[in-house]
PDB file of C-alpha atoms in Angstrom:
ATOM      1  CA  UNK A  28      19.920 -29.432  44.602  1.00 50.00           C
ATOM      2  CA  UNK A  29      18.565 -31.656  47.363  1.00 49.00           C
ATOM      3  CA  UNK A  30      14.990 -31.461  48.631  1.00 52.00           C
ATOM      4  CA  UNK A  31      16.170 -29.907  51.891  1.00 51.00           C
ATOM      5  CA  UNK A  32      18.007 -27.196  49.925  1.00 52.00           C
ATOM      6  CA  UNK A  33      14.905 -26.225  47.998  1.00 55.00           C
ATOM      7  CA  UNK A  34      12.741 -25.575  51.052  1.00 57.00           C
ATOM      8  CA  UNK A  35      14.605 -22.498  52.364  1.00 68.00           C
ATOM      9  CA  UNK A  36      14.509 -21.056  48.844  1.00 69.00           C
ATOM     10  CA  UNK A  37      10.733 -21.552  48.601  1.00 72.00           C
ATOM     11  CA  UNK A  38      10.227 -20.172  52.091  1.00 66.00           C
ATOM     12  CA  UNK A  39      12.280 -17.097  51.258  1.00 71.00           C
ATOM     13  CA  UNK A  40      10.276 -16.608  48.045  1.00 70.00           C
ATOM     14  CA  UNK A  41       6.900 -16.681  49.791  1.00 68.00           C
ATOM     15  CA  UNK A  42       8.190 -14.551  52.661  1.00 75.00           C
ATOM     16  CA  UNK A  43       9.314 -11.955  50.141  1.00 74.00           C
ATOM     17  CA  UNK A  44       5.988 -12.139  48.318  1.00 73.00           C
ATOM     18  CA  UNK A  45       4.125 -11.674  51.592  1.00 76.00           C
ATOM     19  CA  UNK A  46       6.254  -8.663  52.488  1.00 76.00           C
ATOM     20  CA  UNK A  47       5.439  -7.113  49.086  1.00 75.00           C
ATOM     21  CA  UNK A  48       1.730  -7.654  49.702  1.00 77.00           C
ATOM     22  CA  UNK A  49       1.896  -6.189  53.231  1.00 74.00           C
ATOM     23  CA  UNK A  50       3.906  -3.150  52.167  1.00 78.00           C
ATOM     24  CA  UNK A  51       1.700  -2.679  49.130  1.00 77.00           C
ATOM     25  CA  UNK A  52      -1.367  -2.703  51.370  1.00 76.00           C
ATOM     26  CA  UNK A  53       0.252  -0.181  53.708  1.00 79.00           C
ATOM     27  CA  UNK A  54       1.145   2.097  50.805  1.00 80.00           C
ATOM     28  CA  UNK A  55      -2.442   1.960  49.526  1.00 78.00           C
ATOM     29  CA  UNK A  56      -3.784   2.916  52.984  1.00 82.00           C
ATOM     30  CA  UNK A  57      -1.253   5.737  53.313  1.00 81.00           C
ATOM     31  CA  UNK A  58      -2.087   6.946  49.793  1.00 73.00           C
ATOM     32  CA  UNK A  59      -5.809   6.958  50.512  1.00 75.00           C
ATOM     33  CA  UNK A  60      -5.212   8.841  53.767  1.00 75.00           C
ATOM     34  CA  UNK A  61      -3.065  11.447  52.003  1.00 75.00           C
ATOM     35  CA  UNK A  62      -5.669  11.807  49.258  1.00 70.00           C
ATOM     36  CA  UNK A  63      -8.440  12.307  51.843  1.00 67.00           C
ATOM     37  CA  UNK A  64      -6.411  14.942  53.689  1.00 67.00           C
ATOM     38  CA  UNK A  65      -5.649  16.708  50.407  1.00 66.00           C
ATOM     39  CA  UNK A  66      -9.317  16.746  49.435  1.00 62.00           C
ATOM     40  CA  UNK A  67     -10.291  18.071  52.856  1.00 62.00           C
ATOM     41  CA  UNK A  68      -7.711  20.840  52.577  1.00 62.00           C
ATOM     42  CA  UNK A  69      -8.837  21.749  49.056  1.00 58.00           C
ATOM     43  CA  UNK A  70     -12.491  21.737  50.129  1.00 56.00           C
ATOM     44  CA  UNK A  71     -12.254  23.721  53.345  1.00 55.00           C
ATOM     45  CA  UNK A  72      -8.810  25.201  53.780  1.00 53.00           C
ATOM     46  CA  UNK A  73      -7.282  25.686  50.376  1.00 48.00           C
ATOM     47  CA  UNK A  74      -9.267  28.616  49.087  1.00 52.00           C
ATOM     48  CA  UNK A  75      -8.051  31.251  51.520  1.00 53.00           C
ATOM     49  CA  UNK A  76      -9.923  34.391  52.437  1.00 54.00           C
ATOM     50  CA  UNK A  77     -12.141  35.916  49.776  1.00 60.00           C
ATOM     51  CA  UNK A  78     -10.985  39.173  48.234  1.00 67.00           C
ATOM     52  CA  UNK A  79     -13.747  41.764  48.108  1.00 68.00           C
ATOM     53  CA  UNK A  80     -13.344  44.585  45.627  1.00 73.00           C
ATOM     54  CA  UNK A  81     -15.280  47.831  45.531  1.00 72.00           C
ATOM     55  CA  UNK A  82     -18.825  47.901  44.139  1.00 75.00           C
ATOM     56  CA  UNK A  83     -19.629  44.199  44.229  1.00 81.00           C
ATOM     57  CA  UNK A  84     -22.836  42.244  44.721  1.00 88.00           C
ATOM     58  CA  UNK A  85     -23.381  39.821  47.570  1.00 91.00           C
ATOM     59  CA  UNK A  86     -24.968  36.632  46.181  1.00 92.00           C
ATOM     60  CA  UNK A  87     -27.232  34.791  48.601  1.00 93.00           C
ATOM     61  CA  UNK A  88     -28.116  31.375  47.173  1.00 91.00           C
ATOM     62  CA  UNK A  89     -29.717  29.077  49.765  1.00 92.00           C
ATOM     63  CA  UNK A  90     -30.193  25.483  48.692  1.00 88.00           C
ATOM     64  CA  UNK A  91     -32.094  22.531  50.048  1.00 86.00           C
ATOM     65  CA  UNK A  92     -33.919  22.964  53.325  1.00 85.00           C
ATOM     66  CA  UNK A  93     -33.490  26.040  55.495  1.00 87.00           C
ATOM     67  CA  UNK A  94     -32.509  24.830  58.974  1.00 86.00           C
ATOM     68  CA  UNK A  95     -31.503  26.258  62.339  1.00 85.00           C
ATOM     69  CA  UNK A  96     -28.664  23.769  62.687  1.00 81.00           C
ATOM     70  CA  UNK A  97     -27.071  21.189  60.400  1.00 74.00           C
ATOM     71  CA  UNK A  98     -28.179  17.646  61.197  1.00 74.00           C
ATOM     72  CA  UNK A  99     -26.566  15.909  58.225  1.00 66.00           C
ATOM     73  CA  UNK A 100     -24.010  13.133  58.255  1.00 64.00           C
ATOM     74  CA  UNK A 101     -20.598  14.867  57.736  1.00 66.00           C
ATOM     75  CA  UNK A 102     -19.815  12.279  55.069  1.00 64.00           C
ATOM     76  CA  UNK A 103     -22.860  13.405  53.097  1.00 65.00           C
ATOM     77  CA  UNK A 104     -21.759  17.036  53.341  1.00 63.00           C
ATOM     78  CA  UNK A 105     -18.304  16.116  52.079  1.00 63.00           C
ATOM     79  CA  UNK A 106     -19.739  14.049  49.205  1.00 67.00           C
ATOM     80  CA  UNK A 107     -21.980  16.947  48.138  1.00 61.00           C
ATOM     81  CA  UNK A 108     -19.086  19.409  48.129  1.00 63.00           C
ATOM     82  CA  UNK A 109     -16.687  16.995  46.430  1.00 61.00           C
ATOM     83  CA  UNK A 110     -19.189  16.237  43.640  1.00 66.00           C
ATOM     84  CA  UNK A 111     -20.096  19.882  43.153  1.00 65.00           C
ATOM     85  CA  UNK A 112     -23.697  19.367  44.292  1.00 66.00           C
ATOM     86  CA  UNK A 113     -25.652  22.105  46.076  1.00 67.00           C
ATOM     87  CA  UNK A 114     -25.972  21.468  49.828  1.00 73.00           C
ATOM     88  CA  UNK A 115     -29.174  19.740  50.883  1.00 76.00           C
ATOM     89  CA  UNK A 116     -29.349  22.037  53.925  1.00 79.00           C
ATOM     90  CA  UNK A 117     -28.598  25.730  54.479  1.00 86.00           C
ATOM     91  CA  UNK A 118     -28.149  27.228  57.936  1.00 90.00           C
ATOM     92  CA  UNK A 119     -30.432  30.237  58.373  1.00 92.00           C
ATOM     93  CA  UNK A 120     -27.946  32.029  60.643  1.00 93.00           C
ATOM     94  CA  UNK A 121     -25.320  31.971  57.890  1.00 93.00           C
ATOM     95  CA  UNK A 122     -27.632  33.872  55.539  1.00 94.00           C
ATOM     96  CA  UNK A 123     -28.605  36.398  58.191  1.00 95.00           C
ATOM     97  CA  UNK A 124     -24.997  36.976  59.237  1.00 94.00           C
ATOM     98  CA  UNK A 125     -23.901  37.466  55.622  1.00 94.00           C
ATOM     99  CA  UNK A 126     -26.601  40.084  55.004  1.00 95.00           C
ATOM    100  CA  UNK A 127     -25.919  41.901  58.278  1.00 95.00           C
ATOM    101  CA  UNK A 128     -22.158  42.036  57.647  1.00 93.00           C
ATOM    102  CA  UNK A 129     -22.673  43.184  54.052  1.00 93.00           C
ATOM    103  CA  UNK A 130     -25.064  45.891  55.223  1.00 92.00           C
ATOM    104  CA  UNK A 131     -22.192  47.718  56.913  1.00 91.00           C
ATOM    105  CA  UNK A 132     -19.594  46.964  54.231  1.00 90.00           C
ATOM    106  CA  UNK A 133     -19.183  49.920  51.856  1.00 89.00           C
ATOM    107  CA  UNK A 134     -17.648  47.674  49.190  1.00 91.00           C
ATOM    108  CA  UNK A 135     -20.937  45.771  48.796  1.00 92.00           C
ATOM    109  CA  UNK A 136     -23.579  47.895  47.090  1.00 91.00           C
ATOM    110  CA  UNK A 137     -26.287  45.380  46.313  1.00 94.00           C
ATOM    111  CA  UNK A 138     -27.431  41.829  47.036  1.00 95.00           C
ATOM    112  CA  UNK A 139     -28.693  39.138  44.688  1.00 95.00           C
ATOM    113  CA  UNK A 140     -30.992  36.555  46.261  1.00 95.00           C
ATOM    114  CA  UNK A 141     -31.015  33.476  44.027  1.00 95.00           C
ATOM    115  CA  UNK A 142     -33.822  31.190  45.114  1.00 93.00           C
ATOM    116  CA  UNK A 143     -34.017  28.410  42.541  1.00 90.00           C
ATOM    117  CA  UNK A 144     -32.434  25.824  44.894  1.00 89.00           C
ATOM    118  CA  UNK A 145     -34.447  26.607  48.026  1.00 89.00           C
ATOM    119  CA  UNK A 146     -36.661  23.589  48.679  1.00 86.00           C
ATOM    120  CA  UNK A 147     -38.360  24.212  51.981  1.00 82.00           C
ATOM    121  CA  UNK A 148     -38.565  26.340  55.112  1.00 86.00           C
ATOM    122  CA  UNK A 149     -40.990  27.217  57.868  1.00 88.00           C
ATOM    123  CA  UNK A 150     -42.849  30.515  57.830  1.00 89.00           C
ATOM    124  CA  UNK A 151     -41.043  31.679  60.993  1.00 91.00           C
ATOM    125  CA  UNK A 152     -37.649  30.970  59.404  1.00 93.00           C
ATOM    126  CA  UNK A 153     -38.631  32.853  56.259  1.00 94.00           C
ATOM    127  CA  UNK A 154     -39.743  35.826  58.342  1.00 95.00           C
ATOM    128  CA  UNK A 155     -36.284  35.977  59.969  1.00 95.00           C
ATOM    129  CA  UNK A 156     -34.708  35.833  56.515  1.00 95.00           C
ATOM    130  CA  UNK A 157     -37.023  38.623  55.369  1.00 95.00           C
ATOM    131  CA  UNK A 158     -36.100  40.766  58.368  1.00 96.00           C
ATOM    132  CA  UNK A 159     -32.401  40.505  57.432  1.00 96.00           C
ATOM    133  CA  UNK A 160     -33.242  41.571  53.874  1.00 96.00           C
ATOM    134  CA  UNK A 161     -35.236  44.515  55.240  1.00 96.00           C
ATOM    135  CA  UNK A 162     -32.271  45.616  57.365  1.00 96.00           C
ATOM    136  CA  UNK A 163     -30.007  45.388  54.326  1.00 96.00           C
ATOM    137  CA  UNK A 164     -32.381  47.536  52.257  1.00 95.00           C
ATOM    138  CA  UNK A 165     -32.782  50.021  55.107  1.00 95.00           C
ATOM    139  CA  UNK A 166     -29.076  50.817  54.760  1.00 94.00           C
ATOM    140  CA  UNK A 167     -29.780  52.243  51.302  1.00 94.00           C
ATOM    141  CA  UNK A 168     -28.690  49.175  49.338  1.00 95.00           C
ATOM    142  CA  UNK A 169     -30.765  47.270  46.785  1.00 95.00           C
ATOM    143  CA  UNK A 170     -31.825  43.637  46.635  1.00 96.00           C
ATOM    144  CA  UNK A 171     -32.566  41.711  43.426  1.00 97.00           C
ATOM    145  CA  UNK A 172     -34.326  38.340  43.420  1.00 97.00           C
ATOM    146  CA  UNK A 173     -34.110  35.711  40.702  1.00 97.00           C
ATOM    147  CA  UNK A 174     -35.489  32.212  40.132  1.00 96.00           C
ATOM    148  CA  UNK A 175     -36.625  30.385  36.994  1.00 95.00           C
ATOM    149  CA  UNK A 176     -39.926  29.834  38.789  1.00 95.00           C
ATOM    150  CA  UNK A 177     -41.167  30.600  42.294  1.00 95.00           C
ATOM    151  CA  UNK A 178     -42.840  28.179  44.628  1.00 93.00           C
ATOM    152  CA  UNK A 179     -44.681  29.528  47.649  1.00 93.00           C
ATOM    153  CA  UNK A 180     -41.792  29.598  50.162  1.00 93.00           C
ATOM    154  CA  UNK A 181     -39.155  31.177  47.845  1.00 94.00           C
ATOM    155  CA  UNK A 182     -41.630  33.799  46.658  1.00 96.00           C
ATOM    156  CA  UNK A 183     -42.290  34.896  50.250  1.00 95.00           C
ATOM    157  CA  UNK A 184     -38.588  35.881  50.371  1.00 96.00           C
ATOM    158  CA  UNK A 185     -38.432  37.245  46.816  1.00 96.00           C
ATOM    159  CA  UNK A 186     -41.302  39.626  47.520  1.00 96.00           C
ATOM    160  CA  UNK A 187     -39.040  41.556  49.901  1.00 96.00           C
ATOM    161  CA  UNK A 188     -36.603  42.484  47.114  1.00 96.00           C
ATOM    162  CA  UNK A 189     -36.539  45.753  45.179  1.00 95.00           C
ATOM    163  CA  UNK A 190     -37.170  43.839  41.958  1.00 95.00           C
ATOM    164  CA  UNK A 191     -38.083  40.248  41.158  1.00 97.00           C
ATOM    165  CA  UNK A 192     -37.063  38.411  37.986  1.00 97.00           C
ATOM    166  CA  UNK A 193     -38.544  35.204  36.629  1.00 97.00           C
ATOM    167  CA  UNK A 194     -37.696  33.162  33.557  1.00 96.00           C
ATOM    168  CA  UNK A 195     -40.052  33.519  30.542  1.00 96.00           C
ATOM    169  CA  UNK A 196     -40.926  29.828  30.917  1.00 95.00           C
ATOM    170  CA  UNK A 197     -41.499  30.111  34.670  1.00 95.00           C
ATOM    171  CA  UNK A 198     -44.071  31.751  36.881  1.00 94.00           C
ATOM    172  CA  UNK A 199     -45.241  32.251  40.454  1.00 94.00           C
ATOM    173  CA  UNK A 200     -46.808  29.044  41.733  1.00 92.00           C
ATOM    174  CA  UNK A 201     -49.024  29.996  44.675  1.00 93.00           C
ATOM    175  CA  UNK A 202     -51.672  27.553  45.858  1.00 90.00           C
ATOM    176  CA  UNK A 203     -52.526  28.414  49.456  1.00 90.00           C
ATOM    177  CA  UNK A 204     -51.988  26.185  52.491  1.00 90.00           C
ATOM    178  CA  UNK A 205     -53.334  22.745  53.236  1.00 89.00           C
ATOM    179  CA  UNK A 206     -53.114  19.913  55.731  1.00 86.00           C
ATOM    180  CA  UNK A 207     -53.227  16.188  54.983  1.00 86.00           C
ATOM    181  CA  UNK A 208     -53.741  13.261  57.321  1.00 89.00           C
ATOM    182  CA  UNK A 209     -53.677   9.480  56.859  1.00 92.00           C
ATOM    183  CA  UNK A 210     -56.484   7.411  58.414  1.00 92.00           C
ATOM    184  CA  UNK A 211     -56.207   3.744  59.375  1.00 91.00           C
ATOM    185  CA  UNK A 212     -59.532   2.558  60.799  1.00 91.00           C
ATOM    186  CA  UNK A 213     -60.389   0.115  57.981  1.00 93.00           C
ATOM    187  CA  UNK A 214     -56.854  -1.260  57.941  1.00 93.00           C
ATOM    188  CA  UNK A 215     -56.837  -1.759  61.708  1.00 91.00           C
ATOM    189  CA  UNK A 216     -60.245  -3.495  61.545  1.00 91.00           C
ATOM    190  CA  UNK A 217     -58.997  -5.884  58.861  1.00 92.00           C
ATOM    191  CA  UNK A 218     -55.887  -6.647  60.895  1.00 92.00           C
ATOM    192  CA  UNK A 219     -57.942  -7.216  64.013  1.00 91.00           C
ATOM    193  CA  UNK A 220     -56.219  -4.440  65.910  1.00 91.00           C
ATOM    194  CA  UNK A 221     -58.274  -2.829  68.664  1.00 89.00           C
ATOM    195  CA  UNK A 222     -57.294   0.696  69.727  1.00 87.00           C
ATOM    196  CA  UNK A 223     -58.387   1.929  73.144  1.00 87.00           C
ATOM    197  CA  UNK A 224     -58.645   5.707  73.207  1.00 83.00           C
ATOM    198  CA  UNK A 225     -59.769   8.058  75.965  1.00 81.00           C
ATOM    199  CA  UNK A 226     -60.750  11.465  74.589  1.00 77.00           C
ATOM    200  CA  UNK A 227     -62.485  14.467  76.139  1.00 78.00           C
ATOM    201  CA  UNK A 228     -63.753  17.380  74.045  1.00 75.00           C
ATOM    202  CA  UNK A 229     -64.785  17.923  70.426  1.00 76.00           C
ATOM    203  CA  UNK A 230     -61.500  19.270  69.048  1.00 75.00           C
ATOM    204  CA  UNK A 231     -59.219  16.418  70.088  1.00 80.00           C
ATOM    205  CA  UNK A 232     -58.304  15.168  66.620  1.00 85.00           C
ATOM    206  CA  UNK A 233     -54.871  13.658  67.312  1.00 86.00           C
ATOM    207  CA  UNK A 234     -56.347  10.155  67.675  1.00 87.00           C
ATOM    208  CA  UNK A 235     -58.771  10.403  64.751  1.00 89.00           C
ATOM    209  CA  UNK A 236     -56.520   8.411  62.364  1.00 90.00           C
ATOM    210  CA  UNK A 237     -57.139   5.337  64.546  1.00 88.00           C
ATOM    211  CA  UNK A 238     -60.894   5.871  64.838  1.00 87.00           C
ATOM    212  CA  UNK A 239     -61.988   7.249  61.450  1.00 89.00           C
ATOM    213  CA  UNK A 240     -61.451   6.987  57.710  1.00 92.00           C
ATOM    214  CA  UNK A 241     -61.806  10.721  57.118  1.00 92.00           C
ATOM    215  CA  UNK A 242     -61.420  14.077  58.839  1.00 92.00           C
ATOM    216  CA  UNK A 243     -64.157  15.070  61.245  1.00 89.00           C
ATOM    217  CA  UNK A 244     -65.983  18.376  60.858  1.00 91.00           C
ATOM    218  CA  UNK A 245     -64.441  19.582  64.120  1.00 90.00           C
ATOM    219  CA  UNK A 246     -60.934  18.832  62.808  1.00 90.00           C
ATOM    220  CA  UNK A 247     -61.727  20.604  59.541  1.00 91.00           C
ATOM    221  CA  UNK A 248     -62.875  23.669  61.464  1.00 91.00           C
ATOM    222  CA  UNK A 249     -59.753  23.729  63.629  1.00 91.00           C
ATOM    223  CA  UNK A 250     -57.427  23.243  60.640  1.00 91.00           C
ATOM    224  CA  UNK A 251     -59.167  25.978  58.673  1.00 92.00           C
ATOM    225  CA  UNK A 252     -58.630  28.357  61.588  1.00 93.00           C
ATOM    226  CA  UNK A 253     -54.869  27.950  61.969  1.00 92.00           C
ATOM    227  CA  UNK A 254     -54.186  27.540  58.259  1.00 93.00           C
ATOM    228  CA  UNK A 255     -56.309  30.623  57.587  1.00 93.00           C
ATOM    229  CA  UNK A 256     -54.272  32.651  60.068  1.00 94.00           C
ATOM    230  CA  UNK A 257     -50.994  31.594  58.415  1.00 94.00           C
ATOM    231  CA  UNK A 258     -52.343  32.278  54.917  1.00 94.00           C
ATOM    232  CA  UNK A 259     -53.592  35.701  55.956  1.00 94.00           C
ATOM    233  CA  UNK A 260     -50.135  36.461  57.354  1.00 94.00           C
ATOM    234  CA  UNK A 261     -48.504  35.280  54.136  1.00 94.00           C
ATOM    235  CA  UNK A 262     -50.776  37.461  51.997  1.00 94.00           C
ATOM    236  CA  UNK A 263     -50.420  40.523  54.212  1.00 94.00           C
ATOM    237  CA  UNK A 264     -46.619  40.421  54.376  1.00 94.00           C
ATOM    238  CA  UNK A 265     -46.262  39.698  50.667  1.00 95.00           C
ATOM    239  CA  UNK A 266     -48.865  42.274  49.640  1.00 94.00           C
ATOM    240  CA  UNK A 267     -47.273  44.991  51.757  1.00 94.00           C
ATOM    241  CA  UNK A 268     -43.844  44.240  50.320  1.00 94.00           C
ATOM    242  CA  UNK A 269     -45.146  44.434  46.748  1.00 94.00           C
ATOM    243  CA  UNK A 270     -47.391  47.423  47.552  1.00 94.00           C
ATOM    244  CA  UNK A 271     -50.498  45.472  46.653  1.00 94.00           C
ATOM    245  CA  UNK A 272     -53.907  45.315  48.349  1.00 90.00           C
ATOM    246  CA  UNK A 273     -54.068  43.044  51.395  1.00 82.00           C
ATOM    247  CA  UNK A 274     -56.232  40.468  49.570  1.00 90.00           C
ATOM    248  CA  UNK A 275     -54.231  40.537  46.301  1.00 94.00           C
ATOM    249  CA  UNK A 276     -52.442  37.240  46.908  1.00 95.00           C
ATOM    250  CA  UNK A 277     -55.591  35.377  47.894  1.00 94.00           C
ATOM    251  CA  UNK A 278     -57.431  36.824  44.895  1.00 94.00           C
ATOM    252  CA  UNK A 279     -54.583  35.772  42.602  1.00 94.00           C
ATOM    253  CA  UNK A 280     -54.824  32.166  43.807  1.00 94.00           C
ATOM    254  CA  UNK A 281     -58.609  31.984  43.599  1.00 93.00           C
ATOM    255  CA  UNK A 282     -58.719  33.447  40.082  1.00 93.00           C
ATOM    256  CA  UNK A 283     -55.721  31.486  38.807  1.00 92.00           C
ATOM    257  CA  UNK A 284     -57.509  28.883  36.589  1.00 91.00           C
ATOM    258  CA  UNK A 285     -59.507  31.491  34.641  1.00 93.00           C
ATOM    259  CA  UNK A 286     -56.619  33.956  34.582  1.00 93.00           C
ATOM    260  CA  UNK A 287     -54.250  31.328  33.164  1.00 92.00           C
ATOM    261  CA  UNK A 288     -56.725  30.590  30.386  1.00 91.00           C
ATOM    262  CA  UNK A 289     -56.953  34.293  29.536  1.00 91.00           C
ATOM    263  CA  UNK A 290     -53.133  34.542  29.529  1.00 91.00           C
ATOM    264  CA  UNK A 291     -52.904  31.542  27.138  1.00 92.00           C
ATOM    265  CA  UNK A 292     -51.003  29.582  29.752  1.00 91.00           C
ATOM    266  CA  UNK A 293     -48.202  32.133  30.067  1.00 94.00           C
ATOM    267  CA  UNK A 294     -47.731  32.118  33.838  1.00 95.00           C
ATOM    268  CA  UNK A 295     -44.698  34.436  33.735  1.00 95.00           C
ATOM    269  CA  UNK A 296     -46.661  37.179  31.976  1.00 95.00           C
ATOM    270  CA  UNK A 297     -49.600  36.583  34.293  1.00 95.00           C
ATOM    271  CA  UNK A 298     -47.316  37.174  37.304  1.00 95.00           C
ATOM    272  CA  UNK A 299     -46.002  40.333  35.640  1.00 96.00           C
ATOM    273  CA  UNK A 300     -49.514  41.633  34.924  1.00 95.00           C
ATOM    274  CA  UNK A 301     -50.475  41.057  38.568  1.00 95.00           C
ATOM    275  CA  UNK A 302     -47.296  42.853  39.734  1.00 95.00           C
ATOM    276  CA  UNK A 303     -45.964  39.785  41.495  1.00 96.00           C
ATOM    277  CA  UNK A 304     -42.720  40.145  39.523  1.00 96.00           C
ATOM    278  CA  UNK A 305     -41.014  43.124  37.912  1.00 96.00           C
ATOM    279  CA  UNK A 306     -38.962  41.445  35.158  1.00 96.00           C
ATOM    280  CA  UNK A 307     -39.494  38.472  32.867  1.00 97.00           C
ATOM    281  CA  UNK A 308     -36.004  37.558  31.707  1.00 96.00           C
ATOM    282  CA  UNK A 309     -33.556  34.701  31.375  1.00 95.00           C
ATOM    283  CA  UNK A 310     -30.711  34.201  33.826  1.00 94.00           C
ATOM    284  CA  UNK A 311     -28.257  35.481  31.206  1.00 94.00           C
ATOM    285  CA  UNK A 312     -30.246  38.686  30.780  1.00 95.00           C
ATOM    286  CA  UNK A 313     -30.550  39.060  34.544  1.00 95.00           C
ATOM    287  CA  UNK A 314     -26.775  38.773  34.932  1.00 93.00           C
ATOM    288  CA  UNK A 315     -26.195  41.359  32.216  1.00 93.00           C
ATOM    289  CA  UNK A 316     -28.559  43.770  33.944  1.00 94.00           C
ATOM    290  CA  UNK A 317     -26.873  43.350  37.327  1.00 93.00           C
ATOM    291  CA  UNK A 318     -23.455  43.616  35.650  1.00 91.00           C
ATOM    292  CA  UNK A 319     -24.384  47.107  34.526  1.00 90.00           C
ATOM    293  CA  UNK A 320     -24.402  48.052  38.203  1.00 87.00           C
ATOM    294  CA  UNK A 321     -21.471  46.088  39.637  1.00 84.00           C
ATOM    295  CA  UNK A 322     -19.521  44.914  36.589  1.00 80.00           C
ATOM    296  CA  UNK A 323     -18.651  41.331  35.695  1.00 76.00           C
ATOM    297  CA  UNK A 324     -15.437  39.413  36.325  1.00 74.00           C
ATOM    298  CA  UNK A 325     -13.799  36.929  33.997  1.00 70.00           C
ATOM    299  CA  UNK A 326     -15.735  34.023  35.478  1.00 65.00           C
TER     300      UNK A 326
END
């Protein structure tokens, strides 16, 4: 075959190869798009409406930070759901709406508030959550709280339940409230940075980080005032819910080091002795106890 006869054959070969590459690329893109749509449908639209039988428990299990409105990247939300991870944010209104709807639903006889994944929330948000729990209980239904161990924010919610369970290896970790501030005067002096500040009054501490290396006495006094008010509110609400004296929570925190030594380091039993919890039990035992009231399905 002549040289001129080979060229069209080579051109046709590479044209065909290029077409295979192009169509292969298109098929990969289409496949990825179809896979994404399928995953979206399975995640959000493929489950259908939940079937609620008679005498069931509503499980409230907030996770991450309690927020008024989601401010996450949608891609992060999808990744968390796809990988089976608990959400890093929970919308407060969703919890309140669930409790309020269940309050008037005769099929739901009790609620389980599972608090082991709740990482953080403001006191005002927790009070709204507590009010929804109170409305649920006022309808004649019971609320059970469980966590392996309770930090300060989750326990504020758990205290509103009819009974509180904690794992034998857990406890109630209350430590009071505090405020921390970074100070930069030495660093600014070393860097040669001069800060010009105009301040009037003794309790103007917002600019202190630029002028001092520690907290002024005036700032300490102001912080003790507002933190004391919040801590008093925490102790009063929690004490009333657990039918304890108004100063019981504060006394528990102040006596904790000596009390832990007397309890041989068993913080779960210490919480039980101080009536902060009503049951010391594993999650399996907790589920069995609740199943005696509402039964247990195959899962």
